[in-house]
Amino acid sequence: MAYSYKYPRPALTTDCVVFGLDDTDLKILLIQRDQPPFAGEWALPGGFVQMEESLETAARRELEEETGLNKLFLEQLYTFGEPGRDPRDRVVTVAYYALVNLQEHAIQAATDARAAQWFPVAELPALAFDHDRIIHTALKRLQGKVRYEPIGFELLPTKFTLSQLQKLYEKILAQPLDKRNFRKKILSMNLLIDLGELQQDVAHRAARLYQFDPQKYQTLKQQGFNFEI
Amino acid sequence: MAYSYKYPRPALTTDCVVFGLDDTDLKILLIQRDQPPFAGEWALPGGFVQMEESLETAARRELEEETGLNKLFLEQLYTFGEPGRDPRDRVVTVAYYALVNLQEHAIQAATDARAAQWFPVAELPALAFDHDRIIHTALKRLQGKVRYEPIGFELLPTKFTLSQLQKLYEKILAQPLDKRNFRKKILSMNLLIDLGELQQDVAHRAARLYQFDPQKYQTLKQQGFNFEI
DNA sequence: TCAAAAGTGTTGATATTACACCCATGC
DNA sequence: GCATGGGTGTAATATCAACACTTTTGA
C-alpha cells in the first residue's frame, strides 16, 4: 500500500517555538546546529516526521529528544513550505508552539549533545532557515491568543501570585496594565482558586498564591463565557 | 540537490474549504470524486503539491483547475496529518479556506469534468477522507475570524446593503443581531463608503448601497483600531 | 527605619443593550 | 391599500479607565 502516489514528494518536518518566562523576560529555546546547512547557527528544535506518527507526535518526540522537555502545552502554529526555504531540498515544515514554565521544567542536555539555550525574544541570535519568520509568526499568535484563551497560566508555576500573572501579560503584550483594574478583572472571572497560602522568602510583604481552575473554565465556557484580558 | 534527505516521505496535498453566501445559506463547494478511494462521494477541491510551487500556489492552482475559481480571498487553515486519514498511503494535507461571493463568481464545469456543487453547511453530504473534520475546523475559524477581521465583505458583492451585511453575520455566527445596534456599530467604524446609490428592482423601499474601504481599514489598523462585531 | 511590593474603591466616561414606529416602493 | 423590508433615537445598564494611599515584611 505504501507509495500509492508516484510523485516526487517534499520532505516533511516539524519545528517548535518553545516559549518560557522568567523573572525578566519572555524567552525562546534554540538549538545550535552542528551539521550543515547553517552549521553553528541557532535553530528551532525539530526534525523529520516519521511515516507512522502524527504531526503532533513528531513535534513532541523531537522536542523531547533535543531538549528533554515533555508534556508541554503544544499547539499547531502554521505550515511553512516556500520552495527554497531549505537550500538543499524542498522541505515543508509544520510549525508548533509550546509554553513551558521555567521554574518546573529544567532543560536537559540534548541527547545528541547539541547545545540548547534560552534566548530573550528581544535578543535572538542569527537563525537558520526561515526560523526568524516562524518565530515572528509564533509571537503574533501568542499575543493574539493569550488575550482570548487562558493559556498564559502554562507559563507560570502551578501556584502563582497576581503580580506574576500581571507581569506575564505585560511582557507578552508589551504594554503596562493597571494593577487594580487587572486584579478586578481577573478575579471577577472566578477562574482562580485562592490557595490561602503566602509566598515564602520574599523581602517584602508576601503575596497570596492562586491556582488556575481548568475545570471551572470548561464549565463556564460551555455556558457561553468568554475569557478576555 | 533533490532528495538530500533519504527518508520515506508522506505525500503532501492541499485541500480548500470554499465558502459562499447566497440569499438563504452559507454554502461550501464540493467536488464529486470519480476515482477510488471514496469514488462517488463528495470531497473538498484539492490535490498534490508540486515540487516547485508554494503551498498557497498549489491551493490556488487546484481550485482553478477543479472549479474555475481564482483570485479569491484564501488563507491557510490547518494541517491535517494523522496516519490513516487516507486509506492508501500516508498523506498530509495543508488545508486552506476561501471566501467568494456567489453573485460575481460563477463556478465553471471542472476541466476534468468532475461535478462541482454548492451545499448549505447544514446539509452536507457524506464526505470522503476526514473532510468533515476539515470543514468543521474551517467553520469554527470563520466564526472566530469574521468577528475580529473585516473578511465578511469577501462574501458579498462589491456594493451591498446594510441588511445584506447583517444577514451575513447572522448566518455565520448563527445568532440574531439587533438592526439598530448593528447599523450604529458598523457605521461608527467609518469603514463603509456610502455610494449614494439605491438598490434596483426590489418590491419594497430600496436600500442604500455601501462599499467596504480596505485602505481606510489599513490606516485605522495601524493607528491601533480593532475591528469587532 | 527603610525599601519593596501587596493590597484595596470610587468616580466619570464610554459602550452596550433593549426596544417600536414611520417610510418608501412595487404589486 | 397592503405587504415588504428600510431606516431611525433614547434611556437604562454595564463596563472601562484613571487614579493614591496604607499595609506588611525582611534587611
PDB file of N, CA and C in Angstrom, chain A residues 1-5 7-12 33 37 48-56 75-83 86-92 94 96 129 141 147-148 226 228, chain B residues 1-5 7-12 33 37 48-56 75-83 86-92 94 96 129 141 147-148 226 228:
ATOM      1  N   MET A   1       0.804  -1.210   0.000  1.00  0.00           N
ATOM      2  CA  MET A   1       0.000   0.000   0.000  1.00  0.00           C
ATOM      3  C   MET A   1       0.845   1.271   0.000  1.00  0.00           C
ATOM      4  N   ALA A   2       2.022   1.207   0.639  1.00  0.00           N
ATOM      5  CA  ALA A   2       2.817   2.431   0.704  1.00  0.00           C
ATOM      6  C   ALA A   2       3.195   2.896  -0.699  1.00  0.00           C
ATOM      7  N   TYR A   3       3.331   4.211  -0.832  1.00  0.00           N
ATOM      8  CA  TYR A   3       3.762   4.790  -2.095  1.00  0.00           C
ATOM      9  C   TYR A   3       2.771   4.569  -3.221  1.00  0.00           C
ATOM     10  N   SER A   4       1.493   4.727  -2.919  1.00  0.00           N
ATOM     11  CA  SER A   4       0.493   4.638  -3.967  1.00  0.00           C
ATOM     12  C   SER A   4       0.611   5.826  -4.914  1.00  0.00           C
ATOM     13  N   TYR A   5       1.059   6.954  -4.389  1.00  0.00           N
ATOM     14  CA  TYR A   5       1.130   8.154  -5.215  1.00  0.00           C
ATOM     15  C   TYR A   5       2.546   8.303  -5.733  1.00  0.00           C
ATOM     16  N   TYR A   7       4.511  10.447  -7.146  1.00  0.00           N
ATOM     17  CA  TYR A   7       5.001  11.771  -7.492  1.00  0.00           C
ATOM     18  C   TYR A   7       6.187  12.063  -6.586  1.00  0.00           C
ATOM     19  N   PRO A   8       7.085  12.949  -7.031  1.00  0.00           N
ATOM     20  CA  PRO A   8       8.135  13.400  -6.118  1.00  0.00           C
ATOM     21  C   PRO A   8       7.485  14.109  -4.932  1.00  0.00           C
ATOM     22  N   ARG A   9       8.020  13.912  -3.743  1.00  0.00           N
ATOM     23  CA  ARG A   9       7.394  14.471  -2.550  1.00  0.00           C
ATOM     24  C   ARG A   9       8.334  15.408  -1.818  1.00  0.00           C
ATOM     25  N   PRO A  10       7.812  16.522  -1.342  1.00  0.00           N
ATOM     26  CA  PRO A  10       8.636  17.351  -0.461  1.00  0.00           C
ATOM     27  C   PRO A  10       8.966  16.572   0.804  1.00  0.00           C
ATOM     28  N   ALA A  11      10.087  16.885   1.431  1.00  0.00           N
ATOM     29  CA  ALA A  11      10.368  16.346   2.759  1.00  0.00           C
ATOM     30  C   ALA A  11       9.482  17.066   3.758  1.00  0.00           C
ATOM     31  N   LEU A  12       9.135  16.386   4.864  1.00  0.00           N
ATOM     32  CA  LEU A  12       8.225  16.975   5.840  1.00  0.00           C
ATOM     33  C   LEU A  12       8.851  16.966   7.232  1.00  0.00           C
ATOM     34  N   ARG A  33      23.013  24.248  15.749  1.00  0.00           N
ATOM     35  CA  ARG A  33      23.201  23.204  14.737  1.00  0.00           C
ATOM     36  C   ARG A  33      24.665  22.785  14.657  1.00  0.00           C
ATOM     37  N   PRO A  37      23.186  22.336   6.458  1.00  0.00           N
ATOM     38  CA  PRO A  37      23.492  23.759   6.265  1.00  0.00           C
ATOM     39  C   PRO A  37      23.306  24.537   7.549  1.00  0.00           C
ATOM     40  N   PHE A  48      12.457  15.480  11.189  1.00  0.00           N
ATOM     41  CA  PHE A  48      11.599  14.824  10.204  1.00  0.00           C
ATOM     42  C   PHE A  48      10.425  14.081  10.816  1.00  0.00           C
ATOM     43  N   VAL A  49       9.320  14.157  10.118  1.00  0.00           N
ATOM     44  CA  VAL A  49       8.129  13.406  10.521  1.00  0.00           C
ATOM     45  C   VAL A  49       8.287  11.979  10.020  1.00  0.00           C
ATOM     46  N   GLN A  50       8.103  11.035  10.939  1.00  0.00           N
ATOM     47  CA  GLN A  50       8.203   9.633  10.522  1.00  0.00           C
ATOM     48  C   GLN A  50       6.870   9.151   9.964  1.00  0.00           C
ATOM     49  N   MET A  51       6.930   8.064   9.189  1.00  0.00           N
ATOM     50  CA  MET A  51       5.759   7.645   8.414  1.00  0.00           C
ATOM     51  C   MET A  51       4.580   7.201   9.264  1.00  0.00           C
ATOM     52  N   GLU A  52       4.854   6.739  10.465  1.00  0.00           N
ATOM     53  CA  GLU A  52       3.766   6.158  11.256  1.00  0.00           C
ATOM     54  C   GLU A  52       3.328   7.035  12.417  1.00  0.00           C
ATOM     55  N   GLU A  53       3.856   8.241  12.535  1.00  0.00           N
ATOM     56  CA  GLU A  53       3.494   9.103  13.666  1.00  0.00           C
ATOM     57  C   GLU A  53       2.720  10.331  13.188  1.00  0.00           C
ATOM     58  N   SER A  54       1.847  10.817  14.049  1.00  0.00           N
ATOM     59  CA  SER A  54       1.108  12.025  13.697  1.00  0.00           C
ATOM     60  C   SER A  54       2.033  13.236  13.766  1.00  0.00           C
ATOM     61  N   LEU A  55       1.568  14.368  13.248  1.00  0.00           N
ATOM     62  CA  LEU A  55       2.391  15.579  13.227  1.00  0.00           C
ATOM     63  C   LEU A  55       2.701  16.036  14.650  1.00  0.00           C
ATOM     64  N   GLU A  56       1.681  16.030  15.496  1.00  0.00           N
ATOM     65  CA  GLU A  56       1.911  16.475  16.867  1.00  0.00           C
ATOM     66  C   GLU A  56       2.845  15.518  17.608  1.00  0.00           C
ATOM     67  N   GLU A  75       0.628  23.481  20.486  1.00  0.00           N
ATOM     68  CA  GLU A  75      -0.452  23.756  19.547  1.00  0.00           C
ATOM     69  C   GLU A  75       0.135  24.039  18.173  1.00  0.00           C
ATOM     70  N   GLN A  76      -0.564  23.566  17.138  1.00  0.00           N
ATOM     71  CA  GLN A  76      -0.064  23.808  15.788  1.00  0.00           C
ATOM     72  C   GLN A  76      -0.140  25.282  15.459  1.00  0.00           C
ATOM     73  N   LEU A  77       0.899  25.777  14.806  1.00  0.00           N
ATOM     74  CA  LEU A  77       1.014  27.213  14.518  1.00  0.00           C
ATOM     75  C   LEU A  77       0.693  27.520  13.065  1.00  0.00           C
ATOM     76  N   TYR A  78       1.468  26.964  12.156  1.00  0.00           N
ATOM     77  CA  TYR A  78       1.339  27.306  10.737  1.00  0.00           C
ATOM     78  C   TYR A  78       2.270  26.373   9.984  1.00  0.00           C
ATOM     79  N   THR A  79       1.992  26.179   8.708  1.00  0.00           N
ATOM     80  CA  THR A  79       2.856  25.333   7.894  1.00  0.00           C
ATOM     81  C   THR A  79       3.582  26.177   6.867  1.00  0.00           C
ATOM     82  N   PHE A  80       4.902  26.077   6.884  1.00  0.00           N
ATOM     83  CA  PHE A  80       5.758  26.878   6.018  1.00  0.00           C
ATOM     84  C   PHE A  80       6.322  25.984   4.921  1.00  0.00           C
ATOM     85  N   GLY A  81       6.109  26.370   3.681  1.00  0.00           N
ATOM     86  CA  GLY A  81       6.530  25.465   2.617  1.00  0.00           C
ATOM     87  C   GLY A  81       7.021  26.144   1.365  1.00  0.00           C
ATOM     88  N   GLU A  82       7.544  27.358   1.485  1.00  0.00           N
ATOM     89  CA  GLU A  82       8.068  28.014   0.288  1.00  0.00           C
ATOM     90  C   GLU A  82       9.197  27.190  -0.306  1.00  0.00           C
ATOM     91  N   PRO A  83       9.191  27.004  -1.628  1.00  0.00           N
ATOM     92  CA  PRO A  83      10.364  26.352  -2.230  1.00  0.00           C
ATOM     93  C   PRO A  83      11.577  27.234  -1.926  1.00  0.00           C
ATOM     94  N   ASP A  86      14.761  25.654   2.429  1.00  0.00           N
ATOM     95  CA  ASP A  86      15.924  24.830   2.759  1.00  0.00           C
ATOM     96  C   ASP A  86      16.780  24.779   1.491  1.00  0.00           C
ATOM     97  N   PRO A  87      18.062  25.141   1.585  1.00  0.00           N
ATOM     98  CA  PRO A  87      18.883  25.247   0.372  1.00  0.00           C
ATOM     99  C   PRO A  87      19.123  23.913  -0.333  1.00  0.00           C
ATOM    100  N   ARG A  88      18.934  22.791   0.392  1.00  0.00           N
ATOM    101  CA  ARG A  88      19.277  21.510  -0.220  1.00  0.00           C
ATOM    102  C   ARG A  88      18.148  20.883  -0.987  1.00  0.00           C
ATOM    103  N   ASP A  89      16.920  21.092  -0.500  1.00  0.00           N
ATOM    104  CA  ASP A  89      15.828  20.254  -0.960  1.00  0.00           C
ATOM    105  C   ASP A  89      14.522  20.974  -0.658  1.00  0.00           C
ATOM    106  N   ARG A  90      13.448  20.529  -1.234  1.00  0.00           N
ATOM    107  CA  ARG A  90      12.136  21.052  -0.888  1.00  0.00           C
ATOM    108  C   ARG A  90      11.728  20.465   0.458  1.00  0.00           C
ATOM    109  N   VAL A  91      11.607  21.321   1.459  1.00  0.00           N
ATOM    110  CA  VAL A  91      11.228  20.877   2.786  1.00  0.00           C
ATOM    111  C   VAL A  91      10.062  21.718   3.276  1.00  0.00           C
ATOM    112  N   VAL A  92       8.976  21.035   3.626  1.00  0.00           N
ATOM    113  CA  VAL A  92       7.812  21.702   4.200  1.00  0.00           C
ATOM    114  C   VAL A  92       7.833  21.424   5.693  1.00  0.00           C
ATOM    115  N   VAL A  94       5.820  21.795   9.412  1.00  0.00           N
ATOM    116  CA  VAL A  94       4.630  22.117  10.190  1.00  0.00           C
ATOM    117  C   VAL A  94       5.123  22.651  11.528  1.00  0.00           C
ATOM    118  N   TYR A  96       4.924  24.248  15.289  1.00  0.00           N
ATOM    119  CA  TYR A  96       4.130  24.248  16.518  1.00  0.00           C
ATOM    120  C   TYR A  96       4.688  25.306  17.450  1.00  0.00           C
ATOM    121  N   PHE A 129      17.699  28.798   8.350  1.00  0.00           N
ATOM    122  CA  PHE A 129      16.500  28.676   7.507  1.00  0.00           C
ATOM    123  C   PHE A 129      15.628  29.942   7.614  1.00  0.00           C
ATOM    124  N   ARG A 141       0.958  35.048  17.234  1.00  0.00           N
ATOM    125  CA  ARG A 141      -0.086  34.119  17.653  1.00  0.00           C
ATOM    126  C   ARG A 141      -0.234  34.132  19.166  1.00  0.00           C
ATOM    127  N   ARG A 147      -4.854  36.720  24.988  1.00  0.00           N
ATOM    128  CA  ARG A 147      -5.904  37.628  25.432  1.00  0.00           C
ATOM    129  C   ARG A 147      -7.273  36.966  25.444  1.00  0.00           C
ATOM    130  N   TYR A 148      -7.439  35.911  24.649  1.00  0.00           N
ATOM    131  CA  TYR A 148      -8.765  35.315  24.495  1.00  0.00           C
ATOM    132  C   TYR A 148      -8.883  33.882  24.996  1.00  0.00           C
ATOM    133  N   ASN A 226     -16.715  33.977  27.819  1.00  0.00           N
ATOM    134  CA  ASN A 226     -15.511  34.191  27.033  1.00  0.00           C
ATOM    135  C   ASN A 226     -14.422  34.822  27.865  1.00  0.00           C
ATOM    136  N   GLU A 228     -11.330  36.933  28.529  1.00  0.00           N
ATOM    137  CA  GLU A 228     -10.727  38.080  27.831  1.00  0.00           C
ATOM    138  C   GLU A 228      -9.964  38.963  28.792  1.00  0.00           C
TER     139      GLU A 228
ATOM    140  N   MET B   1      20.838  18.079  -6.163  1.00  0.00           N
ATOM    141  CA  MET B   1      20.442  18.561  -4.850  1.00  0.00           C
ATOM    142  C   MET B   1      19.155  17.902  -4.365  1.00  0.00           C
ATOM    143  N   ALA B   2      18.265  17.556  -5.306  1.00  0.00           N
ATOM    144  CA  ALA B   2      16.993  16.973  -4.862  1.00  0.00           C
ATOM    145  C   ALA B   2      17.249  15.690  -4.083  1.00  0.00           C
ATOM    146  N   TYR B   3      16.352  15.415  -3.142  1.00  0.00           N
ATOM    147  CA  TYR B   3      16.426  14.168  -2.369  1.00  0.00           C
ATOM    148  C   TYR B   3      17.676  14.072  -1.520  1.00  0.00           C
ATOM    149  N   SER B   4      18.030  15.168  -0.894  1.00  0.00           N
ATOM    150  CA  SER B   4      19.151  15.120   0.032  1.00  0.00           C
ATOM    151  C   SER B   4      18.800  14.292   1.258  1.00  0.00           C
ATOM    152  N   TYR B   5      17.499  14.300   1.624  1.00  0.00           N
ATOM    153  CA  TYR B   5      17.090  13.591   2.835  1.00  0.00           C
ATOM    154  C   TYR B   5      16.548  12.227   2.449  1.00  0.00           C
ATOM    155  N   TYR B   7      14.811   9.735   3.568  1.00  0.00           N
ATOM    156  CA  TYR B   7      13.811   9.087   4.410  1.00  0.00           C
ATOM    157  C   TYR B   7      12.541   8.919   3.595  1.00  0.00           C
ATOM    158  N   PRO B   8      11.722   7.933   3.947  1.00  0.00           N
ATOM    159  CA  PRO B   8      10.415   7.846   3.288  1.00  0.00           C
ATOM    160  C   PRO B   8       9.623   9.100   3.623  1.00  0.00           C
ATOM    161  N   ARG B   9       8.854   9.594   2.682  1.00  0.00           N
ATOM    162  CA  ARG B   9       8.158  10.866   2.880  1.00  0.00           C
ATOM    163  C   ARG B   9       6.660  10.692   2.734  1.00  0.00           C
ATOM    164  N   PRO B  10       5.887  11.331   3.605  1.00  0.00           N
ATOM    165  CA  PRO B  10       4.441  11.363   3.382  1.00  0.00           C
ATOM    166  C   PRO B  10       4.145  12.106   2.073  1.00  0.00           C
ATOM    167  N   ALA B  11       3.030  11.754   1.452  1.00  0.00           N
ATOM    168  CA  ALA B  11       2.575  12.558   0.315  1.00  0.00           C
ATOM    169  C   ALA B  11       2.006  13.867   0.859  1.00  0.00           C
ATOM    170  N   LEU B  12       2.069  14.929   0.069  1.00  0.00           N
ATOM    171  CA  LEU B  12       1.600  16.237   0.537  1.00  0.00           C
ATOM    172  C   LEU B  12       0.556  16.806  -0.420  1.00  0.00           C
ATOM    173  N   ARG B  33     -16.029  12.862  -6.328  1.00  0.00           N
ATOM    174  CA  ARG B  33     -14.867  12.071  -6.728  1.00  0.00           C
ATOM    175  C   ARG B  33     -15.273  11.027  -7.759  1.00  0.00           C
ATOM    176  N   PRO B  37      -9.920   6.102  -3.696  1.00  0.00           N
ATOM    177  CA  PRO B  37     -10.951   5.686  -2.741  1.00  0.00           C
ATOM    178  C   PRO B  37     -12.072   6.717  -2.660  1.00  0.00           C
ATOM    179  N   PHE B  48      -2.322  17.279  -5.134  1.00  0.00           N
ATOM    180  CA  PHE B  48      -0.922  17.193  -4.725  1.00  0.00           C
ATOM    181  C   PHE B  48      -0.146  18.487  -4.916  1.00  0.00           C
ATOM    182  N   VAL B  49       0.727  18.741  -3.982  1.00  0.00           N
ATOM    183  CA  VAL B  49       1.624  19.886  -4.081  1.00  0.00           C
ATOM    184  C   VAL B  49       2.796  19.501  -4.977  1.00  0.00           C
ATOM    185  N   GLN B  50       3.054  20.334  -5.959  1.00  0.00           N
ATOM    186  CA  GLN B  50       4.169  20.045  -6.846  1.00  0.00           C
ATOM    187  C   GLN B  50       5.456  20.588  -6.240  1.00  0.00           C
ATOM    188  N   MET B  51       6.583  20.043  -6.720  1.00  0.00           N
ATOM    189  CA  MET B  51       7.859  20.306  -6.055  1.00  0.00           C
ATOM    190  C   MET B  51       8.307  21.764  -6.141  1.00  0.00           C
ATOM    191  N   GLU B  52       7.868  22.468  -7.166  1.00  0.00           N
ATOM    192  CA  GLU B  52       8.397  23.830  -7.343  1.00  0.00           C
ATOM    193  C   GLU B  52       7.400  24.931  -6.991  1.00  0.00           C
ATOM    194  N   GLU B  53       6.249  24.557  -6.455  1.00  0.00           N
ATOM    195  CA  GLU B  53       5.258  25.592  -6.149  1.00  0.00           C
ATOM    196  C   GLU B  53       5.045  25.709  -4.634  1.00  0.00           C
ATOM    197  N   SER B  54       4.685  26.898  -4.194  1.00  0.00           N
ATOM    198  CA  SER B  54       4.416  27.105  -2.770  1.00  0.00           C
ATOM    199  C   SER B  54       3.079  26.453  -2.415  1.00  0.00           C
ATOM    200  N   LEU B  55       2.814  26.324  -1.123  1.00  0.00           N
ATOM    201  CA  LEU B  55       1.579  25.679  -0.670  1.00  0.00           C
ATOM    202  C   LEU B  55       0.361  26.473  -1.126  1.00  0.00           C
ATOM    203  N   GLU B  56       0.437  27.796  -0.979  1.00  0.00           N
ATOM    204  CA  GLU B  56      -0.710  28.610  -1.381  1.00  0.00           C
ATOM    205  C   GLU B  56      -0.912  28.554  -2.891  1.00  0.00           C
ATOM    206  N   GLU B  75      -6.774  31.713   2.776  1.00  0.00           N
ATOM    207  CA  GLU B  75      -5.919  31.765   3.961  1.00  0.00           C
ATOM    208  C   GLU B  75      -5.683  30.351   4.469  1.00  0.00           C
ATOM    209  N   GLN B  76      -4.462  30.106   4.943  1.00  0.00           N
ATOM    210  CA  GLN B  76      -4.162  28.771   5.456  1.00  0.00           C
ATOM    211  C   GLN B  76      -4.954  28.502   6.722  1.00  0.00           C
ATOM    212  N   LEU B  77      -5.479  27.282   6.817  1.00  0.00           N
ATOM    213  CA  LEU B  77      -6.367  26.918   7.925  1.00  0.00           C
ATOM    214  C   LEU B  77      -5.649  26.069   8.967  1.00  0.00           C
ATOM    215  N   TYR B  78      -5.183  24.900   8.553  1.00  0.00           N
ATOM    216  CA  TYR B  78      -4.608  23.935   9.489  1.00  0.00           C
ATOM    217  C   TYR B  78      -4.043  22.799   8.650  1.00  0.00           C
ATOM    218  N   THR B  79      -3.082  22.078   9.220  1.00  0.00           N
ATOM    219  CA  THR B  79      -2.502  20.948   8.511  1.00  0.00           C
ATOM    220  C   THR B  79      -2.911  19.651   9.197  1.00  0.00           C
ATOM    221  N   PHE B  80      -3.514  18.775   8.427  1.00  0.00           N
ATOM    222  CA  PHE B  80      -4.030  17.514   8.948  1.00  0.00           C
ATOM    223  C   PHE B  80      -3.121  16.390   8.483  1.00  0.00           C
ATOM    224  N   GLY B  81      -2.634  15.601   9.432  1.00  0.00           N
ATOM    225  CA  GLY B  81      -1.666  14.584   9.020  1.00  0.00           C
ATOM    226  C   GLY B  81      -1.716  13.301   9.815  1.00  0.00           C
ATOM    227  N   GLU B  82      -2.868  12.963  10.383  1.00  0.00           N
ATOM    228  CA  GLU B  82      -2.964  11.697  11.108  1.00  0.00           C
ATOM    229  C   GLU B  82      -2.645  10.537  10.169  1.00  0.00           C
ATOM    230  N   PRO B  83      -1.824   9.586  10.618  1.00  0.00           N
ATOM    231  CA  PRO B  83      -1.647   8.385   9.803  1.00  0.00           C
ATOM    232  C   PRO B  83      -3.021   7.739   9.652  1.00  0.00           C
ATOM    233  N   ASP B  86      -5.829   8.811   4.916  1.00  0.00           N
ATOM    234  CA  ASP B  86      -6.028   8.289   3.562  1.00  0.00           C
ATOM    235  C   ASP B  86      -5.754   6.792   3.624  1.00  0.00           C
ATOM    236  N   PRO B  87      -6.694   5.955   3.171  1.00  0.00           N
ATOM    237  CA  PRO B  87      -6.532   4.505   3.351  1.00  0.00           C
ATOM    238  C   PRO B  87      -5.374   3.906   2.562  1.00  0.00           C
ATOM    239  N   ARG B  88      -4.905   4.619   1.542  1.00  0.00           N
ATOM    240  CA  ARG B  88      -3.876   4.010   0.700  1.00  0.00           C
ATOM    241  C   ARG B  88      -2.471   4.259   1.181  1.00  0.00           C
ATOM    242  N   ASP B  89      -2.261   5.439   1.766  1.00  0.00           N
ATOM    243  CA  ASP B  89      -0.888   5.901   1.935  1.00  0.00           C
ATOM    244  C   ASP B  89      -0.885   6.984   2.998  1.00  0.00           C
ATOM    245  N   ARG B  90       0.263   7.318   3.506  1.00  0.00           N
ATOM    246  CA  ARG B  90       0.378   8.441   4.424  1.00  0.00           C
ATOM    247  C   ARG B  90       0.277   9.729   3.617  1.00  0.00           C
ATOM    248  N   VAL B  91      -0.772  10.485   3.855  1.00  0.00           N
ATOM    249  CA  VAL B  91      -0.972  11.744   3.142  1.00  0.00           C
ATOM    250  C   VAL B  91      -1.222  12.860   4.140  1.00  0.00           C
ATOM    251  N   VAL B  92      -0.403  13.885   4.067  1.00  0.00           N
ATOM    252  CA  VAL B  92      -0.576  15.068   4.908  1.00  0.00           C
ATOM    253  C   VAL B  92      -1.178  16.156   4.028  1.00  0.00           C
ATOM    254  N   VAL B  94      -2.379  20.212   3.716  1.00  0.00           N
ATOM    255  CA  VAL B  94      -2.407  21.575   4.239  1.00  0.00           C
ATOM    256  C   VAL B  94      -3.725  22.183   3.776  1.00  0.00           C
ATOM    257  N   TYR B  96      -6.716  24.959   3.375  1.00  0.00           N
ATOM    258  CA  TYR B  96      -6.957  26.390   3.255  1.00  0.00           C
ATOM    259  C   TYR B  96      -8.459  26.628   3.316  1.00  0.00           C
ATOM    260  N   PHE B 129     -12.592  10.926   3.040  1.00  0.00           N
ATOM    261  CA  PHE B 129     -11.459  11.140   3.961  1.00  0.00           C
ATOM    262  C   PHE B 129     -11.954  11.749   5.270  1.00  0.00           C
ATOM    263  N   ARG B 141     -13.141  28.463  12.433  1.00  0.00           N
ATOM    264  CA  ARG B 141     -12.208  29.545  12.124  1.00  0.00           C
ATOM    265  C   ARG B 141     -12.951  30.745  11.548  1.00  0.00           C
ATOM    266  N   ARG B 147     -15.506  37.983  13.293  1.00  0.00           N
ATOM    267  CA  ARG B 147     -15.848  38.977  14.310  1.00  0.00           C
ATOM    268  C   ARG B 147     -14.713  39.958  14.551  1.00  0.00           C
ATOM    269  N   TYR B 148     -13.494  39.552  14.209  1.00  0.00           N
ATOM    270  CA  TYR B 148     -12.342  40.391  14.542  1.00  0.00           C
ATOM    271  C   TYR B 148     -11.570  40.908  13.335  1.00  0.00           C
ATOM    272  N   ASN B 226      -9.219  48.351  16.309  1.00  0.00           N
ATOM    273  CA  ASN B 226      -9.542  46.936  16.175  1.00  0.00           C
ATOM    274  C   ASN B 226     -10.967  46.744  15.701  1.00  0.00           C
ATOM    275  N   GLU B 228     -14.322  44.974  15.300  1.00  0.00           N
ATOM    276  CA  GLU B 228     -15.029  43.983  16.120  1.00  0.00           C
ATOM    277  C   GLU B 228     -16.527  44.094  15.943  1.00  0.00           C
TER     278      GLU B 228
END
